Amino acid sequence: MSRQFGDKNYSMNVQKINWRGMKLLLAVMLSFPLLATPGTMIGASQVQAASVGKIIVNGNQRVEDETVLSYLQFVPGDRYDASKVDSSLKSLFATGLFSDVNISRKGRVVTIRVVENPIINKVVFEGNSEVDDATLVAEIQLKPRSVYTRARVRSDTRRVLNVYQRQGLFAANVEPKIIRINHNRVNLVFEVDEGSKTTVKNINFIGNRAFSDSQLQDIVTTSETGLFSFMSSSNIYDPDRLNLDRELLRQYYIKNGYADARVISAVADLAPDGQNFFITFTIDEGELYRFGNIDLETSLASLNPELLRNEITTFPGEIYNAGKIDKTTEAITLKTAEEGFAFAQVRPVVHRDPLARTIDINFVVEQGPRVYIERIDITGNTRTRDYVIRREFRLAEGDAYNRLLVKRAKDRLKGLGFLKKVTIKRSRGSAPDRVVLNVAVVEDSSGELGFSAGYSTSDGVIGDVSVTERNLMGRGQFLQLKVKGSFTGKGQIDLSFTEPRFLDQNLAAGFDIFHRIADLSSTLGYEKIETGGKLRLSMPLNDEVRLTTYYRFLRREITSVDFDINNNSLAADDIIDGDVTITSAVGYGLTYDTRNHFKKPTRGLFGSVAQEFAGVGGDKQYIRSYLEGRAYYPITEKITFASRAKAGHISGWGSKSLDSTDGFTSSADCVRGFEAGGFGPRTDNAGVYGNAVGTDAYACATAEIRFPFPFIPDNLGLSGAVFADAGMMFDPVLSSSTIIDDDTIRASVGVGLLWDSPMGPLRMDFAYALQEEKHDKTQLFSFGAQTKF
């Protein structure tokens, strides 16, 4: 029973459990369709909510809705994607039109909220005095009616600072500020604190043996700060100018025999006070080379090489000069073009012999690529006219392209003196055999105010002021007005004009107008007033020789003739107070110059010959001739031998005789130890010696050895000299019993002290007259100084 009871109970429990499970399973099965349907409805709702139904733009005042929408990466109907929203934000900010952008979504509506950047009403600079407003306005990019952005303001602030740094004002500070006005506009104000100019305190050279510091300082365009530096800007530190100086030094060395010369570094160190720079050029000179064998060969069968040999300007044994190689290459190139080989190119092949220190040059003429110049485009010349730049090219549009001639044109453009930077790049033309030359120039200041002051024992305090323009009205013409004067009564005003490419040829034409007042009472016994002018035309015959021709007109008035206590004239008998004469003359001059430095040469020759023919109308009829020669030879790297000889002669012709004003009188530098007009014929009134009388000829010569002082640094600019002079004045123009006719040779020896001082070059000479006459006027000491800027 019990078992059955138990089994029965068990069966009843199972049935209860199964019934409950069935009800649970049935409930789940009945509810599954209901669960599945809502799930499907939720997914569709989410897709619909994630798409963009409408886009609204808020906050824009000037910018149209369509403009804002054009920068979005999504449109209505697209799925709302976070990455596209982020890209849209970046695109809107990149326009620079907005200072803030926000994109939000509510349901299917996307709202673009923008805050527009203000419009600039005007741009103002405050505190600037060294740089004018026009220069700064031209430099910045933000202009009135442009959109203000902080990024552009930061960029323009850097631009203004760069302008000041180019002016040497490295301590300048610029702070931009805005003043908000109505209609979402602002006034932009740049507050400038210019600080003081950062100048070049000292220029040092390391490694230079062949040339002194003072010689190299004449080559570079940067100068040290001196007493009168306010008249020039060359003492202001400029990184671009420093790079130019580095190249000028290298070119100077390779043109003077140092083929391996390198400017290793050009370092500008700013002083701790931030006011001055110390510039140091480190130079590796290398060895001095000479030209070895010079040859020429051509691969063009129909071209006779003998026709080209006359164009060679380099000769064996001469000091190596890279400039002569370039000029010879150009000359051969032009000659081959004249012979009908327009695409020929000349390649100088260089072979060094380090042991013999010679360089062999073989000029190889070969066929070049057949490429034509389609166009020459010039940019950057805001003042200089296009034709001034184009005329320096020996090529024209349509000519055969020649790389060498383009390089030479670039060198000529740099040599004009008013272009700071020249870049010539070649680009492909409209066809494979056409090229376009893109010439980009940066103009430099072409006007300058010059001042010079000094003292000499003959003239006392002297000085001059000049105004010079090297690019008159952008035409490349030269104009100068100069005023000179001294406390001894001398004065002069000159106006000079030069057209460097007269008739578009390699001719320099110009004129000079002058007015002079000279007190010659201490030397010649009278004063004179001269007014006149000159028309001139000059041309280079080759690299070393230049020919000049001219016409000269002169009106001379003699005044204030001196008399002694017995009323005897102290001047020559033919000198008449108030006398006025007119001189009308033509002349020429021929110069030859191979010196290695235009101010302080240590090697080379200089020669000149000139003649003037008077009698083309006027009161004078004469032929005047001049001859001068100078030679410089380096005894050692530091010691130089210099010599000079010069002479002059005048002779009358026709019916008009010469007078004493036409003749020569001795100058103070002819034979040192004598005053100006201190030797030669002079008046003699009963034993009272008067003033010098003009002669028909003179000749003088000098020999000098220049050397540095031992144990004294080169950068101090001190050097010494020992010299010997000799000279003579020939017969007086006027023969008279009251004139002592003396044509004996005068001679002197002496020592000199030379100093390239901060005020300019100074020289003191102590000379002793070895040969003199009793009526001569000697001087033991002479001093001269002059400062140029």
Coordinates of C-alpha atoms in Angstrom, one line a residue, residues 535-537 547-552 585-589 610-614 616 624:
L535 CA 80.3 115.9 -73.0
R536 CA 81.8 112.4 -72.9
L537 CA 81.6 109.0 -74.6
L547 CA 88.7 104.5 -74.4
T548 CA 87.0 107.8 -73.5
T549 CA 86.4 110.7 -75.8
Y550 CA 85.0 114.1 -74.8
Y551 CA 84.3 117.7 -75.6
R552 CA 85.1 120.3 -72.9
A585 CA 88.6 121.6 -76.6
V586 CA 88.2 117.9 -77.6
G587 CA 90.2 115.1 -76.1
Y588 CA 90.5 111.4 -75.5
G589 CA 91.9 109.1 -72.8
A610 CA 95.4 111.3 -72.6
Q611 CA 95.5 114.3 -75.0
E612 CA 93.4 117.4 -75.3
F613 CA 93.2 119.6 -78.4
A614 CA 92.0 123.2 -77.7
V616 CA 87.6 124.4 -81.5
R624 CA 98.0 119.0 -73.9

